Amino acid sequence: MLIRYRGGEGMLAWAFHRISGVAIWVFVTLHIIDIFLAGANPGAYNTVLQVYASPIGRIGETVLGAALLYHSLNGLRIIIMDFWPVFTRYHRQLWYLNWALFTIVGLPVAFIILKPIFGQ
Amino acid sequence: MTQRYSRSGSIRPTRQGSERTIWYLMRVTGLALFVLSLSHFLILHVLYDPKDQTAAFIANVRWSSLFWRANDWLFLIVVIIHAVLGIRIVVGDYLKGAVRTAVMTAFYLLGLLLFTYGTIVVVTLPKPTG
């Protein structure tokens, strides 16, 4: 449906922004509660930490980082277009620039986060 | 004025008022979070490994100085403002009337609850010992 609907890059940029925003909402809620546990119940917090450090936890951490990086870069793109409307003409190019930055920054970060899964 | 080009941001409300203030607040907090959230992720997920971040690590390393406690408390406040106002846009797109009000009231309360939990831990987590 996403491919047949003729919304193009602008629509995808918007959809990804919304999805990543909601995903970050879920994690931030979880994260404030787990840090609260570090004070209220350190034993329980350290147990949660083992889940974060597990291979599945590291994959989740990578997905979180990707959502955060996309949302940050696209948010900057929105701000640029909102305050300098001339850039709305180049919203596609800005979006592709986002993906270039996303790849350049994201790949090394993903490598560092996922490396321990492979026993390094 | 009609909107000529496709874009991701919502259009800036032309009239003075709370909607316009919220529109600006969303962008100002977003800009602050670009720095606060990415530096947070860089330090605690790239430079340090989360697996080493035990309760003792938070008390003795991460929050050993007032600066980092204040930084993380500021981060907490800004992220909650941005998240609540952000979800307000999403909820407003799909829900109307009393249902929207009820759902948003729940999110405002959740925001307040998270602010309270975060503030309690950042203020009360024991200072480093020794």
mmCIF file of C-alpha atoms in Angstrom, chain B residues 51-105:
data_model
loop_
_atom_site.group_PDB
_atom_site.id
_atom_site.type_symbol
_atom_site.label_atom_id
_atom_site.label_comp_id
_atom_site.label_asym_id
_atom_site.label_seq_id
_atom_site.Cartn_x
_atom_site.Cartn_y
_atom_site.Cartn_z
ATOM 1 C CA LYS B 51 25.974 -3.644 30.372
ATOM 2 C CA ASP B 52 28.413 -1.914 32.779
ATOM 3 C CA GLN B 53 25.869 0.688 33.886
ATOM 4 C CA THR B 54 24.813 -0.834 37.191
ATOM 5 C CA ALA B 55 23.058 1.175 39.909
ATOM 6 C CA ALA B 56 26.520 1.755 41.416
ATOM 7 C CA PHE B 57 27.816 3.086 38.075
ATOM 8 C CA ILE B 58 25.017 5.661 37.950
ATOM 9 C CA ALA B 59 25.646 6.801 41.540
ATOM 10 C CA ASN B 60 29.468 6.793 41.385
ATOM 11 C CA VAL B 61 30.255 7.699 37.773
ATOM 12 C CA ARG B 62 27.372 9.135 35.761
ATOM 13 C CA TRP B 63 25.866 11.193 38.574
ATOM 14 C CA SER B 64 29.064 11.884 40.520
ATOM 15 C CA SER B 65 28.805 15.595 39.710
ATOM 16 C CA LEU B 66 26.039 18.138 40.020
ATOM 17 C CA PHE B 67 26.593 19.028 36.358
ATOM 18 C CA TRP B 68 25.476 15.635 35.032
ATOM 19 C CA ARG B 69 22.571 15.417 37.460
ATOM 20 C CA ALA B 70 21.410 18.867 36.305
ATOM 21 C CA ASN B 71 22.008 17.931 32.660
ATOM 22 C CA ASP B 72 19.921 14.770 32.975
ATOM 23 C CA TRP B 73 17.180 16.577 34.904
ATOM 24 C CA LEU B 74 17.000 19.219 32.142
ATOM 25 C CA PHE B 75 16.908 16.379 29.578
ATOM 26 C CA LEU B 76 14.007 14.803 31.521
ATOM 27 C CA ILE B 77 11.987 18.036 31.510
ATOM 28 C CA VAL B 78 12.617 18.846 27.845
ATOM 29 C CA VAL B 79 11.907 15.301 26.650
ATOM 30 C CA ILE B 80 8.607 15.152 28.564
ATOM 31 C CA ILE B 81 7.465 18.508 27.131
ATOM 32 C CA HIS B 82 8.385 17.409 23.587
ATOM 33 C CA ALA B 83 6.839 13.935 24.000
ATOM 34 C CA VAL B 84 3.554 15.168 25.478
ATOM 35 C CA LEU B 85 3.144 17.927 22.874
ATOM 36 C CA GLY B 86 4.150 15.473 20.133
ATOM 37 C CA ILE B 87 1.613 12.847 21.152
ATOM 38 C CA ARG B 88 -0.952 15.666 21.357
ATOM 39 C CA ILE B 89 -0.497 16.197 17.604
ATOM 40 C CA VAL B 90 -0.846 12.449 16.904
ATOM 41 C CA VAL B 91 -3.909 12.044 19.164
ATOM 42 C CA GLY B 92 -5.502 15.157 17.617
ATOM 43 C CA ASP B 93 -5.148 13.589 14.150
ATOM 44 C CA TYR B 94 -7.137 10.482 15.034
ATOM 45 C CA LEU B 95 -9.456 11.400 17.916
ATOM 46 C CA LYS B 96 -11.935 14.195 18.489
ATOM 47 C CA GLY B 97 -14.106 15.607 21.263
ATOM 48 C CA ALA B 98 -14.464 13.921 24.623
ATOM 49 C CA VAL B 99 -12.371 10.878 23.628
ATOM 50 C CA ARG B 100 -9.486 13.130 22.659
ATOM 51 C CA THR B 101 -9.762 15.032 25.940
ATOM 52 C CA ALA B 102 -9.811 11.798 27.951
ATOM 53 C CA VAL B 103 -6.808 10.303 26.142
ATOM 54 C CA MET B 104 -4.840 13.545 26.431
ATOM 55 C CA THR B 105 -5.654 13.839 30.135
#
